[in-house]
mmCIF file of C-alpha atoms in Angstrom:
data_model
loop_
_atom_site.group_PDB
_atom_site.id
_atom_site.type_symbol
_atom_site.label_atom_id
_atom_site.label_comp_id
_atom_site.label_asym_id
_atom_site.label_seq_id
_atom_site.Cartn_x
_atom_site.Cartn_y
_atom_site.Cartn_z
ATOM 1 C CA GLU W 258 -56.599 -75.548 71.830
ATOM 2 C CA LEU W 259 -59.903 -74.629 72.788
ATOM 3 C CA SER W 260 -58.896 -71.149 73.231
ATOM 4 C CA THR W 261 -57.861 -70.753 70.482
ATOM 5 C CA GLY W 262 -59.773 -72.922 68.081
ATOM 6 C CA SER W 263 -56.994 -74.637 66.650
ATOM 7 C CA PHE W 264 -57.873 -78.057 66.008
ATOM 8 C CA GLU W 265 -54.810 -80.353 64.731
ATOM 9 C CA LEU W 266 -54.293 -84.594 64.380
ATOM 10 C CA HIS W 267 -51.357 -85.551 65.135
ATOM 11 C CA THR W 268 -49.552 -89.424 64.710
ATOM 12 C CA CYS W 269 -46.563 -90.772 66.434
ATOM 13 C CA ASN W 270 -44.653 -94.020 66.822
ATOM 14 C CA VAL W 271 -45.434 -95.319 70.391
ATOM 15 C CA ASP W 272 -41.697 -95.272 71.201
ATOM 16 C CA ARG W 273 -41.657 -91.144 70.648
ATOM 17 C CA LEU W 274 -45.200 -90.923 72.086
ATOM 18 C CA ASP W 275 -43.297 -89.267 75.054
ATOM 19 C CA ASP W 276 -41.198 -86.673 73.169
ATOM 20 C CA THR W 277 -44.690 -85.694 71.199
ATOM 21 C CA LEU W 278 -45.950 -84.369 74.152
ATOM 22 C CA GLU W 279 -43.134 -83.191 75.704
ATOM 23 C CA ARG W 280 -42.889 -80.944 72.116
ATOM 24 C CA LEU W 281 -46.642 -80.381 71.640
ATOM 25 C CA GLY W 282 -46.533 -78.890 75.863
ATOM 26 C CA LEU W 283 -50.154 -80.629 76.398
ATOM 27 C CA SER W 284 -51.651 -80.046 79.795
ATOM 28 C CA GLU W 285 -54.038 -82.651 79.528
ATOM 29 C CA VAL W 286 -54.994 -85.367 77.521
ATOM 30 C CA ILE W 287 -58.033 -87.952 76.899
ATOM 31 C CA ILE W 288 -57.694 -91.515 76.574
ATOM 32 C CA CYS W 289 -59.045 -94.831 76.093
ATOM 33 C CA ASP W 290 -60.309 -96.287 79.717
ATOM 34 C CA ASP W 291 -57.939 -99.240 79.282
ATOM 35 C CA ASP W 292 -54.809 -98.189 77.568
ATOM 36 C CA ASP W 293 -52.567 -98.248 80.930
ATOM 37 C CA SER W 294 -49.789 -97.296 78.718
ATOM 38 C CA MET W 295 -50.775 -93.840 77.658
ATOM 39 C CA HIS W 296 -52.097 -93.390 80.795
ATOM 40 C CA ASN W 297 -48.815 -94.005 82.766
ATOM 41 C CA GLN W 298 -46.524 -91.938 80.236
ATOM 42 C CA ALA W 299 -48.598 -88.630 80.145
ATOM 43 C CA LYS W 300 -48.595 -89.293 84.412
ATOM 44 C CA ARG W 301 -45.002 -89.351 84.160
ATOM 45 C CA LEU W 302 -44.756 -86.384 82.140
ATOM 46 C CA GLY W 303 -47.108 -84.502 84.934
ATOM 47 C CA ILE W 304 -50.104 -84.004 82.377
ATOM 48 C CA ALA W 305 -53.952 -84.377 83.329
ATOM 49 C CA VAL W 306 -55.365 -87.676 82.258
ATOM 50 C CA THR W 307 -59.054 -88.051 81.593
ATOM 51 C CA THR W 308 -60.546 -91.285 80.754
ATOM 52 C CA ARG W 309 -63.503 -92.375 78.747
ATOM 53 C CA PRO W 310 -64.950 -95.647 77.146
ATOM 54 C CA SER W 311 -63.146 -97.392 74.273
ATOM 55 C CA TRP W 312 -66.591 -96.871 72.068
ATOM 56 C CA MET W 313 -65.665 -93.065 72.375
ATOM 57 C CA PHE W 314 -63.011 -93.483 70.092
ATOM 58 C CA SER W 315 -64.810 -95.459 67.638
ATOM 59 C CA ASN W 316 -64.448 -94.060 63.813
ATOM 60 C CA GLU W 317 -67.793 -94.427 63.377
ATOM 61 C CA GLU W 318 -68.644 -92.207 66.381
ATOM 62 C CA GLY W 319 -65.927 -89.932 65.254
ATOM 63 C CA VAL W 320 -67.495 -89.388 61.322
ATOM 64 C CA THR W 321 -70.590 -88.539 62.982
ATOM 65 C CA LEU W 322 -69.209 -85.934 65.155
ATOM 66 C CA LEU W 323 -67.091 -84.514 62.757
ATOM 67 C CA GLN W 324 -70.119 -84.127 60.008
ATOM 68 C CA SER W 325 -72.068 -82.552 62.785
ATOM 69 C CA GLN W 326 -69.572 -80.085 64.376
ATOM 70 C CA PHE W 327 -68.530 -78.950 60.796
ATOM 71 C CA ASN W 328 -71.911 -79.301 58.867
ATOM 72 C CA VAL W 329 -70.839 -81.587 56.422
ATOM 73 C CA THR W 330 -71.881 -84.454 54.835
ATOM 74 C CA THR W 331 -68.391 -85.885 54.372
ATOM 75 C CA ILE W 332 -64.823 -85.485 55.680
ATOM 76 C CA ASP W 333 -62.892 -86.061 52.877
ATOM 77 C CA GLY W 334 -62.400 -82.503 52.553
ATOM 78 C CA PHE W 335 -60.001 -82.523 55.287
ATOM 79 C CA GLY W 336 -58.148 -85.376 53.955
ATOM 80 C CA LEU W 337 -59.885 -87.647 56.010
ATOM 81 C CA ARG W 338 -61.000 -91.298 55.395
ATOM 82 C CA GLN W 339 -63.512 -92.966 57.753
ATOM 83 C CA ASP W 340 -61.200 -96.131 58.121
ATOM 84 C CA ASN W 341 -58.291 -93.036 58.892
ATOM 85 C CA VAL W 342 -56.073 -93.608 62.420
ATOM 86 C CA HIS W 343 -57.046 -89.814 62.785
ATOM 87 C CA VAL W 344 -61.346 -90.129 62.946
ATOM 88 C CA GLY W 345 -61.789 -92.042 66.360
ATOM 89 C CA ALA W 346 -59.345 -89.859 68.158
ATOM 90 C CA ALA W 347 -60.666 -86.732 66.887
ATOM 91 C CA GLY W 348 -64.860 -87.200 67.649
ATOM 92 C CA ALA W 349 -63.699 -88.326 71.164
ATOM 93 C CA LEU W 350 -61.985 -85.080 71.756
ATOM 94 C CA LEU W 351 -64.947 -83.328 70.088
ATOM 95 C CA ALA W 352 -67.462 -85.282 72.414
ATOM 96 C CA TYR W 353 -65.726 -84.086 75.424
ATOM 97 C CA LEU W 354 -65.786 -80.813 74.591
ATOM 98 C CA HIS W 355 -69.491 -80.991 74.292
ATOM 99 C CA GLN W 356 -69.924 -83.182 77.443
ATOM 100 C CA THR W 357 -67.629 -80.432 79.376
ATOM 101 C CA GLN W 358 -68.422 -76.949 77.757
ATOM 102 C CA ASP W 359 -71.251 -74.852 78.852
ATOM 103 C CA GLY W 360 -74.685 -76.018 77.108
ATOM 104 C CA SER W 361 -74.716 -72.735 75.409
ATOM 105 C CA ALA W 362 -71.618 -72.844 73.856
ATOM 106 C CA ASN W 363 -71.890 -74.077 70.218
ATOM 107 C CA LEU W 364 -67.646 -74.390 69.494
ATOM 108 C CA GLN W 365 -68.108 -72.471 65.898
ATOM 109 C CA HIS W 366 -64.980 -71.221 66.805
ATOM 110 C CA LEU W 367 -63.534 -74.654 66.281
ATOM 111 C CA ARG W 368 -61.205 -74.806 62.904
ATOM 112 C CA PRO W 369 -61.432 -77.938 60.655
ATOM 113 C CA PRO W 370 -59.040 -80.201 61.706
ATOM 114 C CA VAL W 371 -55.806 -80.195 60.066
ATOM 115 C CA ILE W 372 -53.504 -83.378 59.778
ATOM 116 C CA HIS W 373 -50.049 -82.332 60.922
ATOM 117 C CA GLN W 374 -47.684 -83.327 58.505
ATOM 118 C CA ASP W 375 -44.588 -84.896 60.062
ATOM 119 C CA ASN W 376 -42.167 -84.592 57.076
ATOM 120 C CA SER W 377 -42.389 -81.243 56.835
ATOM 121 C CA PHE W 378 -40.767 -80.412 59.863
ATOM 122 C CA VAL W 379 -37.572 -81.268 61.813
ATOM 123 C CA ALA W 380 -38.566 -84.117 64.623
ATOM 124 C CA LEU W 381 -37.123 -83.012 67.568
ATOM 125 C CA ASP W 382 -37.425 -85.624 70.451
ATOM 126 C CA ALA W 383 -37.310 -84.458 73.931
ATOM 127 C CA THR W 384 -33.774 -84.677 74.716
ATOM 128 C CA THR W 385 -33.368 -82.462 72.417
ATOM 129 C CA LEU W 386 -34.940 -79.613 73.212
ATOM 130 C CA ARG W 387 -33.771 -79.490 76.516
ATOM 131 C CA SER W 388 -30.463 -80.024 75.317
ATOM 132 C CA LEU W 389 -30.821 -76.754 72.731
ATOM 133 C CA GLU W 390 -32.150 -74.923 75.639
ATOM 134 C CA ILE W 391 -35.134 -73.962 73.139
ATOM 135 C CA GLU W 392 -37.462 -73.564 75.836
ATOM 136 C CA GLN W 393 -36.224 -73.892 78.982
ATOM 137 C CA THR W 394 -32.259 -73.962 80.259
ATOM 138 C CA ILE W 395 -30.723 -76.806 81.756
ATOM 139 C CA ARG W 396 -29.201 -75.186 84.966
ATOM 140 C CA GLY W 397 -32.402 -73.406 86.332
ATOM 141 C CA ASN W 398 -35.242 -75.009 84.238
ATOM 142 C CA CYS W 399 -36.629 -71.476 83.910
ATOM 143 C CA VAL W 400 -37.862 -69.423 80.359
ATOM 144 C CA GLU W 401 -35.410 -66.711 80.758
ATOM 145 C CA GLY W 402 -32.433 -67.867 78.891
ATOM 146 C CA SER W 403 -33.165 -70.020 76.164
ATOM 147 C CA LEU W 404 -33.616 -69.503 72.897
ATOM 148 C CA LEU W 405 -37.393 -68.834 73.231
ATOM 149 C CA TRP W 406 -36.635 -66.071 75.766
ATOM 150 C CA VAL W 407 -33.760 -64.125 73.628
ATOM 151 C CA MET W 408 -35.982 -64.725 70.607
ATOM 152 C CA GLN W 409 -39.253 -63.379 71.777
ATOM 153 C CA ARG W 410 -39.492 -59.702 70.404
ATOM 154 C CA CYS W 411 -43.522 -60.959 69.903
ATOM 155 C CA LYS W 412 -45.859 -57.804 69.849
ATOM 156 C CA THR W 413 -49.176 -59.868 70.427
ATOM 157 C CA ALA W 414 -49.822 -62.987 71.911
ATOM 158 C CA MET W 415 -50.799 -65.170 69.424
ATOM 159 C CA GLY W 416 -47.072 -64.699 67.721
ATOM 160 C CA LYS W 417 -46.037 -65.642 71.362
ATOM 161 C CA ARG W 418 -47.256 -68.931 70.274
ATOM 162 C CA LEU W 419 -46.474 -69.256 66.806
ATOM 163 C CA LEU W 420 -42.790 -68.357 67.522
ATOM 164 C CA ARG W 421 -42.703 -71.378 70.342
ATOM 165 C CA LYS W 422 -44.325 -74.102 67.607
ATOM 166 C CA TRP W 423 -41.573 -73.012 65.171
ATOM 167 C CA LEU W 424 -38.785 -73.179 67.656
ATOM 168 C CA CYS W 425 -40.210 -76.306 68.786
ATOM 169 C CA GLU W 426 -41.364 -77.304 65.030
ATOM 170 C CA PRO W 427 -38.347 -76.717 62.619
ATOM 171 C CA LEU W 428 -39.053 -76.695 58.831
ATOM 172 C CA ALA W 429 -37.796 -79.242 56.797
ATOM 173 C CA ASP W 430 -39.019 -78.454 53.339
ATOM 174 C CA ARG W 431 -36.648 -76.467 51.568
ATOM 175 C CA ASN W 432 -39.290 -74.375 49.393
ATOM 176 C CA ALA W 433 -41.156 -73.433 53.112
ATOM 177 C CA ILE W 434 -37.711 -72.224 54.583
ATOM 178 C CA GLN W 435 -37.140 -70.083 51.137
ATOM 179 C CA GLU W 436 -40.377 -68.705 51.559
ATOM 180 C CA ARG W 437 -39.579 -68.160 55.090
ATOM 181 C CA GLN W 438 -36.686 -66.393 54.429
ATOM 182 C CA SER W 439 -38.149 -64.483 51.550
ATOM 183 C CA THR W 440 -40.420 -63.111 54.007
ATOM 184 C CA VAL W 441 -37.785 -61.989 56.818
ATOM 185 C CA SER W 442 -35.477 -60.236 53.755
ATOM 186 C CA ALA W 443 -38.382 -58.155 52.588
ATOM 187 C CA PHE W 444 -38.621 -56.795 56.023
ATOM 188 C CA ILE W 445 -35.261 -56.538 56.737
ATOM 189 C CA ASP W 446 -35.269 -54.322 53.701
ATOM 190 C CA ASP W 447 -37.683 -51.939 54.260
ATOM 191 C CA VAL W 448 -37.336 -51.010 57.623
ATOM 192 C CA MET W 449 -40.004 -48.548 57.495
ATOM 193 C CA MET W 450 -42.687 -51.015 56.414
ATOM 194 C CA PHE W 451 -41.085 -53.166 59.230
ATOM 195 C CA GLU W 452 -42.125 -50.133 62.062
ATOM 196 C CA LYS W 453 -45.103 -49.688 60.349
ATOM 197 C CA VAL W 454 -45.574 -53.487 61.095
ATOM 198 C CA GLN W 455 -44.835 -53.208 64.056
ATOM 199 C CA ASP W 456 -47.262 -50.017 64.878
ATOM 200 C CA CYS W 457 -50.334 -51.757 64.040
ATOM 201 C CA LEU W 458 -49.666 -55.152 65.906
ATOM 202 C CA ASN W 459 -49.344 -53.287 68.936
ATOM 203 C CA ARG W 460 -52.879 -52.198 69.068
ATOM 204 C CA VAL W 461 -53.783 -56.657 67.930
ATOM 205 C CA GLN W 462 -55.340 -57.869 71.495
ATOM 206 C CA ASP W 463 -55.585 -62.095 71.502
ATOM 207 C CA VAL W 464 -58.300 -62.166 69.157
ATOM 208 C CA ALA W 465 -57.879 -66.084 68.721
ATOM 209 C CA ARG W 466 -58.822 -66.611 72.327
ATOM 210 C CA ILE W 467 -61.486 -63.599 72.114
ATOM 211 C CA ALA W 468 -63.204 -65.393 69.359
ATOM 212 C CA GLY W 469 -62.761 -68.406 71.375
ATOM 213 C CA ARG W 470 -64.242 -66.450 74.588
ATOM 214 C CA VAL W 471 -67.187 -65.294 71.918
ATOM 215 C CA SER W 472 -68.523 -68.849 71.102
ATOM 216 C CA MET W 473 -68.324 -70.296 74.336
ATOM 217 C CA GLY W 474 -70.656 -67.589 75.791
ATOM 218 C CA ARG W 475 -67.761 -66.136 78.156
ATOM 219 C CA VAL W 476 -66.928 -63.350 76.922
ATOM 220 C CA THR W 477 -66.701 -59.774 78.578
ATOM 221 C CA PRO W 478 -67.131 -55.877 77.695
ATOM 222 C CA ARG W 479 -63.220 -55.442 77.900
ATOM 223 C CA ASP W 480 -63.113 -58.375 75.192
ATOM 224 C CA ILE W 481 -65.625 -56.772 72.493
ATOM 225 C CA VAL W 482 -63.554 -53.289 73.357
ATOM 226 C CA ALA W 483 -60.647 -54.697 72.070
ATOM 227 C CA LEU W 484 -61.782 -55.863 69.317
ATOM 228 C CA GLY W 485 -62.381 -52.503 68.141
ATOM 229 C CA PRO W 486 -58.568 -51.374 67.636
ATOM 230 C CA SER W 487 -57.664 -54.929 66.425
ATOM 231 C CA ILE W 488 -60.070 -55.135 63.434
ATOM 232 C CA ALA W 489 -59.225 -51.403 62.652
ATOM 233 C CA ALA W 490 -55.379 -52.814 62.807
ATOM 234 C CA GLY W 491 -56.548 -55.284 60.193
ATOM 235 C CA SER W 492 -57.689 -52.758 57.740
ATOM 236 C CA ASP W 493 -54.444 -50.992 58.400
ATOM 237 C CA PHE W 494 -52.382 -54.327 57.735
ATOM 238 C CA VAL W 495 -54.183 -54.757 54.254
ATOM 239 C CA LEU W 496 -52.909 -51.619 52.989
ATOM 240 C CA LEU W 497 -49.572 -51.615 53.967
ATOM 241 C CA LEU W 498 -48.844 -55.065 52.709
ATOM 242 C CA SER W 499 -50.603 -54.737 49.427
ATOM 243 C CA PRO W 500 -48.476 -54.610 46.406
ATOM 244 C CA PRO W 501 -48.035 -51.156 45.093
ATOM 245 C CA THR W 502 -50.613 -50.319 42.087
ATOM 246 C CA MET W 503 -49.432 -49.204 38.763
#
C-alpha cells in the first residue's frame, strides 16, 4: 500500500487466487508479461493490470532491490531467503514503484516487508465474504447495511482501514483472539479511559498517508498543520495507557 507504506507478502494456491484478490481489495496488480492466466483473472475482477518482463521477477533482482531499499546487507532479518517465492515479486514491485514515482521520491516511508501468515487467520473466500455481507450487501451491493457499516465507529481513517482488514481476515489463533478480547474488556471496564482515548483519536489525522506524501514529496501545508495535533495526541496516549505508578 504505497499511500501508507504497508508492505505485505502473500502467497496462495492458484485455485484460491480469485478469493485472495477480492479479499485484499486490490486496485492494480503487476504481473509477468507472459502470465495470461493471472491477467485474465484480474481483468475479470475489474483490477487494473500492468505487465513487466520476466527478468524483473527474478530472485536475484529482488534481493538486490530489497537490500538497496532498506539499506541492509541481507534479507534474512525479514524472514526471507534468497530462494523464497516472495522475493522476486517483492523486487518487481519495488522496481515498478521507483519507475513510476517522481525521481525525488525516496519511498523511505515503506516499512520492511512482512510475510502474511495465512494460518493465523480464517481464510474467507469471495463467496463467503459476499454471503456474510461483510463489506457489501447482497441485494444492493452497497456498504450501508453491511457488517462493516454496522461496526464502523472508528475515529480515524487508519482505524477504518484496520477494521476492514480484521473483518475480512478473522483471527484463527486462540492467544491472539484472547489478547484482543482482553483489550476490549479493559475499555468496557473503564468507561472514563475509553472516552478519553476517543477524544484523543478525534484529534488524529491520517498520519500514515501524510507520511507517505512527505516521503514522495507531495506533502501540502494542510498536511503539515494536521501533524501537529496528531503528534500531540500521541503524547496523551502514552499518559493514558501507561500503567499507574506506585
